[in-house]
C-alpha cells in the first residue's frame, strides 16, 4: 500500500526540481460524485482509514465537489475499495474492457507495459510534474517514461519505546552493534520482544529491503539489475541470523511467522522495545500511551547512505479517451492543499517538493519530520519492473527462512535471486 506539491512559481519549481533530481488502504464501495455531465470520470481509490471509518471517502467527496465546481462539464464518480481488494478490482475491470479512467492503487508497471496508461507528461502541467520528489519520479517510470504518479509516500525510521528504554538503561542505537546491545538490555529487563522483525508474508519484502539498504545492499544493483544474493545482502542476513535471532532478541514468534500488523499491534501494546516503524503507527501507539522515540535506521557502522521509501500510485487509463479531463483532475489532486490534507490526515508523507516543505515547517506535523528528512534520498523497491510482483511474492514467502536457526542466508538469497533473474529475463 502509498507513499508532496508547490514551490512559488514555475521557475522556483524547476530550480527545486533540479536541485533534488526531479523531472513524481479504503472501506466500502459505493460511488461518490454527482449527476452525469458532458464527461464522467470513473476513479477507483484505495481506503486508508485504519479504523474502518469513512475518512478516505470524505476526502474524495470534498475534493470532487471542489473540482466539479471549477469544471462544470466534468463529473467524477469515486469508488473507494479496501486495500485487500482494490488492486484485484482494477485488474478485473481492465481485463473486462471496463477500465476506470483513474486508479489510485499499489502498482502501475503491468498496465504501463501493456500500453494502457497515459504517460505523466500527457496528463500533468509542467510545474506539477516537475514538483514530484526525485526518487518517486524514478520509481514511477517504466522504460524511462513516467506512468505512475505518486499519491502518498512513507519512509521507515527505527521506533523505540522510550519508557522501556529508560527502564533498561538503553540508548537509541546508531549502529548494528548498538542495536544488539540495546536489545540485550531490554531482554534482561524482561521485555517480551526486544526487537520485532516481521519477515512473515504480509510485507517481508519491505522489512528485508530496510535491512539490505542499511547493510549497503538492496534488491538491485547500480545498473538496476536484480542483485538479491550480493555479498552485502548475504552479510546482512548472516548478521541478523547470528546477532538478533540467534541471541533470542526477536519475537514474539519466529520472524518468518511474524507479520507487520501483529508486530505493530504488539508495539502499540507496549510489548516491543524496537521495530522498523511506519508513520501510521504513531497515532495508534499514542492512543495507548506508548511514548515513541524515532531515529534513523542504524547501519552496520552508522547511519546508512540511503533508506527505504514506499509510495502508492495514481494513474490514468487510456481506454475511455478522457485524457484532457483526467489531466485536469490530476492537476487539481496535486495542489498543495489537497496533497497536504490527505497526507496529514493519514500520517503519511506528501509526494511533492512544495507540500513537503510546508509540512516540514508546520508544528502540527512535527512528528513526521524524521520521515520527511530522508524521503528526498530514499530508495524505493523496483516497482517499475513488471517482474517485481512475482519476485516480491517469492521474497514474502521465503526470506524469513534466511534467519532461521539452521538457515543459510546465501542459499535462501541465491534461490530467490536466480528466480528473480529468470523473471526479469522474461519481461
XYZ file of C-alpha atoms in Angstrom:
427
model
C 0.000 0.000 0.000
C 1.397 4.763 -0.900
C 3.733 6.764 -0.314
C 4.305 16.276 -1.651
C 3.054 19.602 -4.176
C 4.005 23.602 -4.962
C 7.076 25.984 -4.647
C 6.395 29.530 -5.627
C 6.154 29.890 -9.339
C 7.347 27.754 -12.182
C 10.972 28.970 -12.140
C 11.162 28.261 -8.444
C 9.631 24.851 -9.048
C 12.086 23.821 -11.709
C 15.023 25.104 -9.701
C 13.913 22.998 -6.762
C 13.367 20.099 -9.120
C 16.872 20.346 -10.483
C 18.344 20.583 -7.000
C 16.538 17.473 -5.836
C 16.841 15.487 -9.051
C 13.189 15.835 -10.056
C 11.946 15.529 -13.707
C 6.972 12.098 -9.110
C -5.550 1.087 2.000
C -10.427 2.036 1.728
C -13.634 0.923 3.405
C -16.751 0.208 1.448
C -17.637 0.636 -2.183
C -20.423 2.927 -3.328
C -20.000 5.750 -5.834
C -19.232 9.319 -4.878
C -19.969 12.188 -7.240
C -22.819 13.938 -8.917
C -25.097 13.539 -11.896
C -23.708 12.833 -15.331
C -22.244 15.782 -17.250
C -20.506 16.124 -20.589
C -17.829 13.718 -19.312
C -17.986 11.439 -16.296
C -14.657 10.180 -14.996
C -14.565 6.956 -13.020
C -11.956 6.745 -10.257
C -11.199 3.661 -8.155
C -9.323 4.581 -4.976
C -7.867 2.689 -2.036
C -9.121 3.116 1.530
C -6.543 4.374 4.038
C -8.787 4.537 7.095
C -7.223 2.100 9.574
C -10.204 2.299 11.936
C -12.893 1.235 9.458
C -14.308 4.751 9.201
C -15.075 6.863 6.154
C -12.276 9.464 6.192
C -10.968 8.408 2.775
C -14.450 8.588 1.263
C -14.984 12.040 2.792
C -11.662 13.259 1.390
C -12.645 12.298 -2.147
C -16.197 13.616 -1.746
C -14.909 17.040 -0.726
C -12.192 17.095 -3.380
C -14.594 16.069 -6.160
C -17.130 18.725 -5.114
C -14.429 21.414 -5.268
C -13.171 20.156 -8.636
C -16.622 19.927 -10.206
C -17.398 23.471 -9.093
C -14.456 24.659 -11.205
C -15.091 22.248 -14.119
C -18.858 22.267 -14.782
C -18.587 19.949 -17.786
C -16.883 17.140 -15.866
C -18.270 14.797 -13.211
C -16.209 12.342 -11.160
C -17.517 9.111 -9.641
C -15.258 7.627 -6.991
C -15.367 4.016 -5.840
C -13.469 3.587 -2.558
C -12.326 -0.011 -2.090
C -10.453 -1.859 0.659
C -6.710 -2.303 0.205
C -7.375 -6.045 0.352
C -9.407 -5.834 -2.856
C -8.557 -2.658 -4.755
C -5.684 -3.926 -6.924
C -7.635 -7.023 -7.878
C -10.769 -4.986 -8.631
C -8.922 -2.699 -11.029
C -7.244 -5.685 -12.705
C -10.651 -7.328 -13.209
C -12.102 -4.114 -14.637
C -9.238 -3.763 -17.118
C -9.481 -7.417 -18.125
C -13.211 -6.987 -18.767
C -12.621 -3.983 -21.022
C -14.105 -1.599 -18.450
C -11.010 0.167 -17.157
C -11.565 3.137 -14.848
C -10.319 6.486 -16.081
C -8.164 6.852 -12.970
C -6.937 4.287 -10.435
C -5.226 5.008 -7.127
C -3.699 1.651 -6.190
C -0.454 -0.114 -5.292
C 1.212 -0.786 -8.653
C 1.257 0.538 -12.195
C 4.012 -1.282 -14.142
C 1.920 -4.070 -15.694
C -0.551 -1.552 -17.107
C 2.265 0.649 -18.421
C 3.917 -2.345 -20.090
C 0.622 -3.217 -21.786
C 0.321 0.314 -23.216
C -2.854 1.004 -21.224
C -1.765 4.162 -19.391
C -1.194 7.761 -20.332
C 2.320 8.975 -19.591
C 2.514 11.590 -16.852
C 3.594 14.281 -19.305
C 0.438 13.639 -21.332
C -1.678 14.498 -18.292
C 0.112 16.932 -15.999
C 1.208 20.517 -16.404
C 4.970 21.045 -16.427
C 5.031 22.704 -12.959
C 3.027 19.863 -11.407
C 5.149 17.102 -12.915
C 8.363 18.936 -12.028
C 7.253 19.199 -8.409
C 7.367 15.477 -7.577
C 10.222 14.319 -5.366
C 13.042 12.775 -7.387
C 13.078 9.218 -6.011
C 9.330 8.971 -6.581
C 9.683 10.059 -10.185
C 12.287 7.362 -10.821
C 10.160 4.726 -9.119
C 7.176 5.738 -11.256
C 8.991 5.140 -14.532
C 8.634 2.227 -16.911
C 11.371 2.157 -19.562
C 12.387 5.717 -18.610
C 8.900 7.183 -19.037
C 6.827 8.130 -16.016
C 3.414 6.475 -15.904
C 2.956 6.040 -12.153
C 2.284 9.292 -10.305
C 2.985 9.044 -6.574
C -0.060 9.680 -4.417
C 1.370 9.386 -0.916
C 4.679 8.134 0.445
C 6.329 6.957 3.622
C 9.768 6.168 4.943
C 10.730 3.883 7.805
C 12.866 5.045 10.724
C 13.546 2.957 13.820
C 10.869 3.274 16.507
C 11.661 2.558 20.135
C 9.581 2.561 23.304
C 11.034 5.396 25.394
C 9.735 4.085 28.715
C 11.131 0.584 28.148
C 14.467 2.066 27.091
C 14.618 4.256 30.191
C 13.816 1.324 32.469
C 16.510 -0.784 30.813
C 19.117 1.976 30.719
C 19.372 1.594 26.950
C 20.387 4.241 24.427
C 18.839 4.812 21.000
C 21.125 2.900 18.613
C 23.054 4.360 15.691
C 24.863 1.155 14.623
C 24.003 -2.521 14.447
C 26.252 -3.292 17.419
C 24.486 -0.627 19.483
C 21.131 -2.067 18.417
C 22.171 -5.507 19.672
C 23.389 -4.011 22.955
C 20.119 -2.148 23.483
C 18.080 -5.268 22.686
C 20.125 -7.276 25.195
C 19.401 -4.720 27.921
C 15.699 -4.828 27.116
C 15.722 -8.617 27.287
C 17.460 -8.517 30.665
C 14.652 -6.277 31.949
C 12.008 -8.766 30.853
C 10.721 -7.018 27.712
C 8.817 -9.739 25.806
C 10.120 -8.695 22.384
C 13.296 -6.598 22.414
C 13.192 -6.255 18.609
C 10.261 -7.169 16.355
C 11.491 -8.486 12.995
C 8.415 -9.098 10.779
C 9.661 -11.273 7.929
C 6.316 -13.018 7.517
C 4.421 -12.942 4.222
C 2.477 -9.719 4.814
C 5.291 -7.292 3.983
C 8.596 -9.144 4.244
C 9.874 -7.592 1.019
C 9.815 -4.135 2.632
C 11.249 -5.193 6.006
C 14.026 -7.030 4.198
C 14.840 -4.053 1.979
C 15.266 -1.797 5.015
C 17.926 -4.134 6.322
C 19.572 -4.634 2.931
C 19.944 -0.883 2.457
C 21.324 -0.430 5.955
C 23.936 -3.053 5.093
C 24.966 -1.333 1.866
C 22.968 -3.585 -0.487
C 19.479 -3.685 -1.972
C 17.275 -5.679 -4.311
C 19.009 -4.249 -7.386
C 22.489 -3.060 -8.346
C 23.662 0.221 -9.868
C 22.505 -0.906 -13.313
C 19.021 -1.740 -11.978
C 19.522 -5.497 -12.355
C 18.432 -7.823 -9.565
C 21.246 -8.448 -7.091
C 19.364 -10.382 -4.417
C 22.284 -12.593 -3.368
C 25.006 -9.944 -3.461
C 27.799 -10.236 -0.899
C 26.418 -7.244 1.024
C 22.944 -8.782 1.217
C 24.273 -12.142 2.400
C 26.351 -10.411 5.098
C 23.264 -8.514 6.289
C 21.180 -11.646 6.732
C 24.065 -13.515 8.327
C 24.253 -10.713 10.884
C 20.521 -10.815 11.547
C 20.542 -14.591 11.964
C 23.517 -14.570 14.300
C 23.111 -11.354 16.318
C 19.384 -10.811 16.672
C 17.554 -14.078 16.045
C 20.400 -16.278 17.285
C 20.630 -14.365 20.564
C 16.869 -14.664 21.145
C 16.355 -10.905 20.858
C 13.390 -11.087 18.466
C 9.850 -12.339 18.897
C 7.113 -12.959 19.895
C 7.242 -15.679 17.216
C 9.865 -16.625 14.647
C 10.476 -13.789 12.149
C 9.216 -15.934 9.253
C 5.831 -16.176 11.026
C 5.599 -12.574 12.235
C 3.578 -10.165 10.094
C 3.871 -6.400 10.258
C 0.316 -5.918 11.520
C 0.947 -8.162 14.529
C 4.314 -6.523 15.205
C 2.747 -3.065 15.135
C -0.063 -4.161 17.450
C 2.448 -5.573 19.934
C 4.449 -2.335 19.830
C 1.326 -0.261 20.450
C 0.555 -2.530 23.417
C 3.956 -1.798 24.965
C 5.324 -5.308 24.418
C 8.063 -4.426 21.897
C 11.207 -2.442 22.534
C 12.127 -1.611 18.932
C 10.973 -2.120 15.356
C 11.256 -0.506 11.962
C 8.322 1.878 12.046
C 5.737 3.434 9.775
C 4.022 6.835 10.183
C 0.606 5.238 10.659
C 1.825 3.501 13.831
C 2.429 6.791 15.655
C -1.250 7.524 16.260
C -2.076 4.001 17.414
C 0.853 3.955 19.834
C -0.065 7.383 21.199
C -3.663 6.268 21.797
C -2.353 3.531 24.080
C 0.094 5.766 25.925
C 3.314 4.500 24.341
C 5.982 7.195 24.128
C 7.689 6.647 20.779
C 11.271 7.607 20.056
C 12.409 7.830 16.449
C 15.914 7.658 14.980
C 17.236 6.846 11.502
C 17.656 3.127 10.861
C 21.067 2.100 12.155
C 23.582 0.813 9.641
C 26.404 -1.669 10.021
C 28.751 1.182 11.015
C 26.419 4.153 11.361
C 23.565 5.851 9.523
C 23.187 4.262 6.060
C 23.671 6.339 2.932
C 20.079 5.698 1.913
C 16.879 4.426 3.489
C 13.760 2.797 2.141
C 10.842 4.763 0.784
C 7.407 3.469 -0.189
C 4.803 5.069 -2.430
C 1.268 4.341 -3.567
C 0.343 5.306 -7.100
C -2.304 7.047 -9.140
C -2.570 6.595 -12.923
C -4.706 7.492 -15.900
C -6.064 4.812 -18.259
C -6.396 5.425 -21.998
C -9.391 3.179 -22.628
C -12.116 5.820 -22.453
C -10.100 8.546 -24.165
C -10.585 11.219 -21.489
C -7.009 12.481 -21.498
C -7.765 16.176 -21.028
C -10.322 15.648 -18.266
C -8.091 13.166 -16.445
C -5.248 15.665 -16.674
C -7.384 18.498 -15.321
C -8.458 16.340 -12.397
C -4.954 15.117 -11.547
C -3.508 18.625 -11.711
C -6.174 19.526 -9.146
C -5.408 16.460 -6.999
C -1.765 17.530 -6.771
C -2.436 21.028 -5.467
C -0.684 21.675 -2.160
C -3.979 21.929 -0.321
C -5.170 18.504 -1.428
C -1.825 16.735 -1.066
C -1.277 18.089 2.434
C -4.839 17.311 3.526
C -4.645 13.640 2.623
C -1.089 13.073 3.829
C -1.659 14.908 7.102
C -4.943 13.168 7.878
C -3.315 9.747 7.397
C 0.112 10.388 8.972
C 1.740 9.857 5.590
C 4.146 11.967 3.557
C 3.368 14.350 0.711
C 4.917 13.485 -2.631
C 5.806 16.959 -3.894
C 8.611 19.358 -3.076
C 6.429 22.262 -2.065
C 3.987 20.304 0.078
C 6.916 18.573 1.804
C 8.468 21.948 2.548
C 5.238 23.225 4.024
C 4.697 20.113 6.142
C 8.256 20.263 7.438
C 7.715 23.755 8.859
C 4.240 23.063 10.266
C 4.324 22.425 14.045
C 1.226 20.236 13.680
C 3.312 17.670 11.780
C 6.480 17.784 13.864
C 6.258 14.025 14.484
C 6.675 13.392 10.745
C 9.884 15.373 10.293
C 12.173 12.388 10.748
C 10.282 10.664 7.928
C 10.353 13.750 5.694
C 14.066 14.282 6.174
C 15.079 11.056 4.470
C 12.440 10.921 1.719
C 14.319 13.018 -0.893
C 17.162 10.466 -0.886
C 15.131 7.325 -0.220
C 15.299 4.216 -2.373
C 12.061 2.514 -3.332
C 11.516 -1.131 -4.245
C 11.869 -1.786 -8.005
C 8.178 -1.249 -8.666
C 8.855 -0.181 -12.258
C 9.758 -3.768 -13.164
C 6.857 -5.893 -14.346
C 8.671 -8.838 -12.748
C 8.639 -7.227 -9.298
C 5.208 -8.541 -8.287
C 6.368 -12.121 -8.823
C 9.751 -11.531 -7.199
C 8.160 -9.728 -4.261
C 5.803 -12.651 -3.637
C 8.757 -15.052 -3.649
C 10.532 -12.851 -1.110
C 7.443 -12.704 1.109
C 7.135 -16.468 1.224
C 10.801 -17.375 1.665
C 13.043 -14.623 3.020
C 12.226 -15.475 6.644
C 13.983 -18.833 6.186
C 17.293 -16.985 5.881
C 17.287 -16.052 9.579
C 16.080 -19.398 10.960
C 18.496 -21.007 13.455
C 19.537 -23.539 10.835
C 19.114 -21.115 7.927
C 21.759 -20.480 5.310
C 21.300 -16.919 4.028
C 23.489 -17.472 0.960
C 21.336 -20.422 -0.133
C 17.988 -18.692 0.512
C 19.018 -15.446 -1.176
C 20.584 -17.416 -4.016
C 17.337 -19.239 -4.778
C 15.336 -16.020 -4.684
C 17.966 -14.288 -6.800
C 18.002 -16.926 -9.521
C 14.212 -16.813 -9.752
C 14.337 -13.003 -9.914
C 16.868 -13.035 -12.748
C 14.738 -15.510 -14.671
C 11.634 -13.398 -14.142
C 13.483 -10.305 -15.331
C 14.689 -12.100 -18.451
C 11.097 -12.993 -19.263
C 9.888 -9.374 -19.078
